[in-house]
Amino acid sequence: MEAVVCASHGVIGSLLWKLSALLSDEYNLLTGVKSNIIFLKAELESIDVFLKKMYEFEDPDEQSMFWMKEFRELSYDIEDIIDASMFSLGYDSNRRPRGFKGFAGRCMDFLTNVKTRHWIAKKIHCLKCCVIEASNRRARYKVDGSVSKLSRTSLDPRLPAFYTETTRLVGIDGPRDKLIKMLVEEDDALVHQLKVVSIVGFGGLGKTTLANEVCRKLEGQFKYQAFVSVSQKPDIKKILRHILSQICWRECISDEAWDEQQLIHTIRQFLKDKRYFIVIDDIWSTSAWRTIKCAFPENNCSSRILTTTRIIAVAKYCCSPHHDNVYEIKPLGAIHSKSLFFKRTFGSEDKCPLHLKEVSNAILRKCGGLPLGIITVASLLANKASTKEEWESIHNSIGSALEKDTDMEEMKRILLLSYDDLPYHLKTCLLYLSIFPEDYEIKRDRLIRRWIAEGFIPTEGVHDLEEVGECYFNDLINRSMILPVNIQYDGRADACRVHDMILDLIISISVKENFVTLHGDQNYKIVQQNKVRRLSLNYHAREDIMIPSSMIVSHVRSLTIFGYAEHMPPLSKLQFMRVLDVENKMVLDHSFLKHIHRLSQLKYLRLNVRRITALPEQLGELQNLQTLDLRWTQIKKLPSSIVRLQKLVCLRVNSLELPEGIGNLQALQELSEIEINHNTSVYSLQELGNLKKLRILGLNWSISDSNCDIKIYADNLVTSLCKLGMFNLRSIQIQGYHIISLDFLLDSWFPPPHLLQKFEMSISYFFPRIPKWIESLEYLSYLDIYINPVDEETFQILAGLPSLIFLWISSRAATPKKGLIISCNGFQCLRELYFTCWESKTGMMFEAGAMPNLEKLRVPYRPVQGPAQLDRPHRASNF
């Protein structure tokens, strides 16, 4: 088992595991080297104990901080050498051919290995000397550990419920109603004109929350609505594309190559005769507003815009010349502060024990009515024992911060309390988010796979690493350290954002501990470190940045690039890198990837670069690669060597052919999206069924009915799907761009995929009825299916699926003349129902008690009115 990498301890846990591995018989080391490794291991174990002890102190002194930093950096250096040693010694000489050439090759291997072992012996001896010197220095200057300790208790199991409580907002009704009145009411002469209202106030007061609540309350009054964030360094094109995607989802599709002028013109043309409501959140400059405002026409349709900002001058500029339209958000009053605090800690104020009333009032006074501060401290207390001593300890540790001016630094002090209370692994995972720019939407799966590649999640036998990572992700949400984004049908957040104030906090900590180095954003000064460990380059903030020559990047473990980059460190010098994540959309020199095969430690590779059309054939030498994400590239074919990636877990591409030898990738759990066409090897289709660990499969079926070999391809695909269904298949998506048939899937999938949770299709084909194999899927929670025609039997069959949460049925026609009747039996878990039927003139009726948990309903026609429908007891909405 490989121990976890930790921001505070460096890589000592991982390193101890690797040193133990080097001592095994697998590695043939020179005499004397093993004794040095044993010494290193013992010393590092003592250092690990020291770091854990220092971690328990709330505020270690400067001397202790120095030793912690030195030992962390030393652990990184040692692991770099050990990794290089293990890779060199692990070379497979059995790949040499037989005969004279093979003999000569093995002789060269022997001579090379001898040389390598001498190099390793020398390096380990040097490392031993470094450790001895560091230990001796520490002994000469003894560390004083007389600092009060912060005790830690286990997590409160009620925490997810506490997070839900934050959505039941406190003290917002008055501000919300006042804002709505400012937006909607107007003099008769001005009622049809475009009106802008601005919310202004200190960070953490809830400007975005208030704007979102206003938007929710006005839903339905404006046919076209959008909500976008701007940030300090706005990407105007991205903001405009986001607005366009929200107001005209199907009508207009923007080209990635469009500039600001084209996007503004398209939005203006679309909105010129429409009533709209737009929220522009977190504006930092008048120049950003000047550009964004150009997209909104003065169309005399009573349209409205709501902006939020921290700067009064910007708020007035947005509303100019109507400065009366500025709303200054205020801190919560005493009553609302108590309500929010006690809902977060106990569920309600009347459940607060009497012995905690006085200390609770003292804590609230120090929070000063700031919602973020109240939620932060309350979340911290929710994980503590309900004793007066424990709560007074928290109260005293806040100190006098909030008794001075209520500015950003004071809020950071409160947020630091929650950070200090995080366990090792969550601190590390949270600090890692400092890599991403302000207001960046961080996809959950991407983040978790990066955590795994960095070693932040320990491998513990049968535990699924991604499930553990998702627990970490959810825990950070429940502790209010990150904000959930795009809640899916099953209640899971698809992504997250980091609040600006928390981002400031974790950046300061990450830079101080040399955990992350940021370059490009002028808001954060570079703190020069001897060696950079994780480098984030933000070319969106500044395109002209260059890496300083004094910055040592040869030991970089992760490189993340945002935006167009002219000057990037050559990969040939980054041999210790684990994570490479490039997101510059359009431009990247092909030569940048030339030496990628030298990154022997690389575990995560994501390229969001459209101009990349090919990968080096040597890609197969990346024997530690776990994730390969190429969806946003223009790569036409995968290198044949990809099937040598024995540790590859996730392969994401954009409609590429199934490679020969795909069955060799036995660690693969996700494969999407692979294209099956007339050039696909039948043998590859057969091999697909050998991927026993595969959970997620995305297919682009591009073989038309006119192809004479369609039966061969269909039979082999079905055979492989049947095998995968008996193994671990959880999700399958099938799409196609041509008029094709999936008749072969109607009844042939046997035995049914018993673990399948998601089936999604996007193709020009309609099943004539529900496939037999779907009827028995007890774990199926998501179903997007094309059926024609649709009748009551269709819904009766689907109603029997016990776990179904999301259902989207697309059809050409519905056959019942009197309309579809949804009975009260079945669909007990269904939350979302979408029914697309183009040729039906009938309606849909719901019996009383039908679909008791339905939250979202969308149909293309007006539902039939009837008594059964009027008696419906649950929530449902057309949208």
Short mmCIF file of C-alpha atoms in Angstrom, two decimals, residues 559-806:
data_model
loop_
_atom_site.label_atom_id
_atom_site.label_comp_id
_atom_site.label_asym_id
_atom_site.label_seq_id
_atom_site.Cartn_x
_atom_site.Cartn_y
_atom_site.Cartn_z
CA LEU A 559 2.38 21.53 -14.78
CA THR A 560 -0.95 23.23 -15.48
CA ILE A 561 -1.26 25.74 -18.30
CA PHE A 562 -4.23 28.04 -18.91
CA GLY A 563 -4.34 30.10 -22.11
CA TYR A 564 -2.03 30.71 -25.04
CA ALA A 565 1.60 30.08 -24.12
CA GLU A 566 4.57 31.13 -26.19
CA HIS A 567 7.19 30.20 -23.64
CA MET A 568 6.83 26.91 -21.83
CA PRO A 569 9.41 24.74 -20.12
CA PRO A 570 10.60 21.88 -22.38
CA LEU A 571 9.26 18.48 -21.31
CA SER A 572 12.69 16.93 -21.66
CA LYS A 573 13.68 18.75 -18.46
CA LEU A 574 10.64 17.71 -16.43
CA GLN A 575 11.41 14.05 -15.80
CA PHE A 576 9.71 13.97 -12.37
CA MET A 577 6.33 15.25 -13.57
CA ARG A 578 3.20 13.33 -12.57
CA VAL A 579 0.52 15.65 -14.00
CA LEU A 580 0.45 17.55 -17.30
CA ASP A 581 -2.74 19.53 -17.94
CA VAL A 582 -2.70 21.95 -20.88
CA GLU A 583 -5.74 24.10 -21.62
CA ASN A 584 -4.95 26.68 -24.28
CA LYS A 585 -7.73 25.80 -26.77
CA MET A 586 -6.02 26.67 -30.03
CA VAL A 587 -2.26 26.98 -30.08
CA LEU A 588 0.49 24.60 -29.01
CA ASP A 589 3.65 23.81 -30.91
CA HIS A 590 3.76 20.13 -31.90
CA SER A 591 7.39 19.98 -30.80
CA PHE A 592 6.22 20.51 -27.21
CA LEU A 593 5.16 16.84 -27.01
CA LYS A 594 8.23 15.48 -28.79
CA HIS A 595 9.92 14.27 -25.60
CA ILE A 596 6.81 13.32 -23.65
CA HIS A 597 7.96 9.69 -23.51
CA ARG A 598 10.74 10.77 -21.14
CA LEU A 599 8.22 11.56 -18.41
CA SER A 600 8.53 8.16 -16.78
CA GLN A 601 6.47 9.22 -13.72
CA LEU A 602 3.60 10.79 -15.67
CA LYS A 603 0.21 9.57 -14.44
CA TYR A 604 -2.22 12.19 -15.75
CA LEU A 605 -2.21 13.75 -19.23
CA ARG A 606 -4.95 16.11 -20.41
CA LEU A 607 -4.66 18.15 -23.60
CA ASN A 608 -7.34 20.73 -24.37
CA VAL A 609 -5.61 21.96 -27.51
CA ARG A 610 -7.44 21.88 -30.85
CA ARG A 611 -4.33 22.08 -33.03
CA ILE A 612 -2.87 18.86 -31.71
CA THR A 613 -3.42 16.28 -34.47
CA ALA A 614 -1.09 13.45 -33.42
CA LEU A 615 0.80 12.00 -30.48
CA PRO A 616 4.31 10.56 -30.60
CA GLU A 617 4.47 6.82 -31.19
CA GLN A 618 6.62 6.53 -28.05
CA LEU A 619 3.56 7.31 -25.91
CA GLY A 620 3.47 3.65 -24.90
CA GLU A 621 6.63 4.17 -22.83
CA LEU A 622 4.61 6.07 -20.21
CA GLN A 623 4.16 2.96 -18.10
CA ASN A 624 2.72 4.85 -15.13
CA LEU A 625 0.03 6.74 -17.09
CA GLN A 626 -3.42 6.37 -15.54
CA THR A 627 -5.52 9.07 -17.25
CA LEU A 628 -5.33 10.17 -20.90
CA ASP A 629 -7.85 12.87 -21.88
CA LEU A 630 -7.70 13.94 -25.54
CA ARG A 631 -11.34 14.92 -26.12
CA TRP A 632 -10.64 18.49 -27.21
CA THR A 633 -7.84 17.74 -29.63
CA GLN A 634 -8.00 16.98 -33.36
CA ILE A 635 -6.08 13.73 -33.07
CA LYS A 636 -7.24 11.39 -35.83
CA LYS A 637 -5.63 8.17 -34.68
CA LEU A 638 -4.16 6.83 -31.46
CA PRO A 639 -0.56 5.63 -31.58
CA SER A 640 -0.38 1.84 -31.77
CA SER A 641 1.85 1.76 -28.68
CA ILE A 642 -1.05 2.95 -26.50
CA VAL A 643 -2.01 -0.67 -25.82
CA ARG A 644 1.21 -1.01 -23.78
CA LEU A 645 -0.12 1.33 -21.09
CA GLN A 646 -0.80 -1.35 -18.49
CA LYS A 647 -1.86 1.11 -15.77
CA LEU A 648 -4.23 3.20 -17.92
CA VAL A 649 -7.55 3.58 -16.08
CA CYS A 650 -9.29 6.34 -18.05
CA LEU A 651 -9.10 6.96 -21.81
CA ARG A 652 -11.18 9.85 -23.16
CA VAL A 653 -11.02 10.64 -26.88
CA ASN A 654 -13.21 12.21 -29.56
CA SER A 655 -14.56 9.51 -31.91
CA LEU A 656 -11.31 7.67 -32.53
CA GLU A 657 -11.08 4.11 -33.83
CA LEU A 658 -10.70 1.22 -31.43
CA PRO A 659 -6.96 0.42 -31.40
CA GLU A 660 -5.64 -3.06 -32.15
CA GLY A 661 -4.74 -4.81 -28.92
CA ILE A 662 -7.26 -2.90 -26.79
CA GLY A 663 -7.69 -6.05 -24.71
CA ASN A 664 -4.22 -5.51 -23.23
CA LEU A 665 -5.47 -2.51 -21.24
CA GLN A 666 -6.70 -4.60 -18.34
CA ALA A 667 -6.73 -1.69 -15.86
CA LEU A 668 -9.10 0.36 -18.04
CA GLN A 669 -12.29 1.52 -16.27
CA GLU A 670 -13.48 4.28 -18.64
CA LEU A 671 -13.34 4.24 -22.44
CA SER A 672 -15.11 7.03 -24.30
CA GLU A 673 -15.79 7.95 -27.03
CA ILE A 674 -14.65 5.22 -29.43
CA GLU A 675 -15.90 5.10 -33.01
CA ILE A 676 -16.92 1.83 -34.66
CA ASN A 677 -16.96 2.10 -38.44
CA HIS A 678 -16.19 -0.03 -41.49
CA ASN A 679 -12.45 0.39 -40.85
CA THR A 680 -12.67 -0.99 -37.32
CA SER A 681 -10.94 -4.31 -36.80
CA VAL A 682 -13.34 -7.12 -35.93
CA TYR A 683 -10.60 -8.49 -33.67
CA SER A 684 -10.58 -5.18 -31.75
CA LEU A 685 -14.32 -5.47 -31.22
CA GLN A 686 -13.83 -8.95 -29.84
CA GLU A 687 -11.02 -7.75 -27.55
CA LEU A 688 -13.30 -5.03 -26.15
CA GLY A 689 -15.16 -7.72 -24.23
CA ASN A 690 -11.99 -8.69 -22.36
CA LEU A 691 -11.83 -5.43 -20.40
CA LYS A 692 -13.04 -6.88 -17.11
CA LYS A 693 -12.72 -3.65 -15.11
CA LEU A 694 -14.48 -1.41 -17.65
CA ARG A 695 -17.28 0.63 -16.03
CA ILE A 696 -17.96 3.47 -18.46
CA LEU A 697 -18.21 2.95 -22.23
CA GLY A 698 -18.96 5.57 -24.88
CA LEU A 699 -19.54 4.38 -28.46
CA ASN A 700 -20.07 6.17 -31.75
CA TRP A 701 -21.76 3.55 -33.95
CA SER A 702 -21.09 4.62 -37.55
CA ILE A 703 -21.93 1.51 -39.54
CA SER A 704 -25.00 2.04 -41.70
CA ASP A 705 -27.55 -0.60 -42.65
CA SER A 706 -26.26 -0.56 -46.21
CA ASN A 707 -22.90 -1.95 -45.10
CA CYS A 708 -22.76 -5.62 -46.07
CA ASP A 709 -20.66 -6.43 -42.99
CA ILE A 710 -23.05 -4.88 -40.49
CA LYS A 711 -24.09 -8.30 -39.09
CA ILE A 712 -20.45 -9.24 -38.41
CA TYR A 713 -19.81 -5.98 -36.57
CA ALA A 714 -23.14 -6.10 -34.72
CA ASP A 715 -22.68 -9.70 -33.59
CA ASN A 716 -19.18 -9.04 -32.29
CA LEU A 717 -20.23 -5.86 -30.52
CA VAL A 718 -23.14 -7.63 -28.82
CA THR A 719 -20.85 -10.48 -27.76
CA SER A 720 -18.44 -7.99 -26.18
CA LEU A 721 -21.25 -6.04 -24.51
CA CYS A 722 -22.62 -9.25 -23.02
CA LYS A 723 -19.20 -9.99 -21.53
CA LEU A 724 -18.80 -6.46 -20.19
CA GLY A 725 -22.29 -6.63 -18.70
CA MET A 726 -21.29 -9.72 -16.73
CA PHE A 727 -18.20 -7.92 -15.42
CA ASN A 728 -18.41 -4.31 -14.17
CA LEU A 729 -20.17 -2.19 -16.81
CA ARG A 730 -22.07 0.67 -15.10
CA SER A 731 -22.67 3.17 -17.90
CA ILE A 732 -23.01 3.05 -21.67
CA GLN A 733 -23.61 5.85 -24.15
CA ILE A 734 -24.32 5.11 -27.82
CA GLN A 735 -24.46 7.82 -30.43
CA GLY A 736 -24.27 8.09 -34.18
CA TYR A 737 -24.28 10.75 -36.85
CA HIS A 738 -25.91 8.77 -39.65
CA ILE A 739 -29.21 6.99 -40.24
CA ILE A 740 -28.41 3.62 -38.78
CA SER A 741 -30.09 0.83 -36.89
CA LEU A 742 -29.68 -0.65 -33.44
CA ASP A 743 -32.15 -3.48 -34.01
CA PHE A 744 -29.42 -5.89 -33.01
CA LEU A 745 -29.61 -4.54 -29.44
CA LEU A 746 -33.34 -5.06 -29.05
CA ASP A 747 -33.32 -8.54 -27.49
CA SER A 748 -29.76 -9.81 -27.89
CA TRP A 749 -28.11 -8.49 -24.72
CA PHE A 750 -28.23 -11.59 -22.58
CA PRO A 751 -27.62 -12.01 -19.79
CA PRO A 752 -28.62 -8.39 -19.03
CA PRO A 753 -25.93 -6.04 -17.65
CA HIS A 754 -26.94 -6.49 -14.02
CA LEU A 755 -24.86 -3.58 -12.67
CA LEU A 756 -25.83 -1.04 -15.34
CA GLN A 757 -26.83 2.33 -13.87
CA LYS A 758 -26.92 4.56 -16.94
CA PHE A 759 -28.05 4.01 -20.54
CA GLU A 760 -27.97 6.96 -22.92
CA MET A 761 -28.51 7.11 -26.67
CA SER A 762 -28.22 9.96 -29.17
CA ILE A 763 -28.78 8.48 -32.59
CA SER A 764 -31.15 8.54 -35.58
CA TYR A 765 -32.87 5.34 -34.54
CA PHE A 766 -35.95 4.50 -32.47
CA PHE A 767 -36.49 1.20 -30.69
CA PRO A 768 -39.95 -0.16 -31.64
CA ARG A 769 -40.47 -1.02 -27.95
CA ILE A 770 -38.55 -1.21 -24.70
CA PRO A 771 -35.70 -3.73 -25.12
CA LYS A 772 -36.22 -6.85 -23.04
CA TRP A 773 -32.90 -6.56 -21.23
CA ILE A 774 -33.79 -3.12 -19.84
CA GLU A 775 -36.81 -4.48 -17.98
CA SER A 776 -34.65 -6.37 -15.46
CA LEU A 777 -32.11 -3.65 -14.60
CA GLU A 778 -32.65 -3.08 -10.89
CA TYR A 779 -29.83 -0.52 -10.55
CA LEU A 780 -30.68 1.58 -13.62
CA SER A 781 -31.05 5.20 -12.44
CA TYR A 782 -30.58 7.14 -15.70
CA LEU A 783 -32.35 6.27 -18.97
CA ASP A 784 -32.29 8.37 -22.14
CA ILE A 785 -33.94 6.32 -24.86
CA TYR A 786 -35.53 6.72 -28.31
CA ILE A 787 -38.79 4.73 -28.76
CA ASN A 788 -41.45 4.90 -31.44
CA PRO A 789 -44.33 4.66 -30.90
CA VAL A 790 -44.88 5.36 -27.20
CA ASP A 791 -47.92 3.90 -25.50
CA GLU A 792 -49.13 3.21 -21.99
CA GLU A 793 -47.33 -0.13 -21.94
CA THR A 794 -44.06 1.74 -22.44
CA PHE A 795 -44.61 3.70 -19.24
CA GLN A 796 -45.89 0.63 -17.39
CA ILE A 797 -42.66 -1.23 -18.12
CA LEU A 798 -40.45 1.71 -17.16
CA ALA A 799 -42.48 2.29 -14.01
CA GLY A 800 -41.23 -1.09 -12.78
CA LEU A 801 -37.57 -0.02 -12.73
CA PRO A 802 -36.99 0.37 -8.97
CA SER A 803 -34.00 2.76 -9.07
CA LEU A 804 -34.97 5.04 -11.95
CA ILE A 805 -34.32 8.71 -11.10
CA PHE A 806 -33.95 10.33 -14.53
#
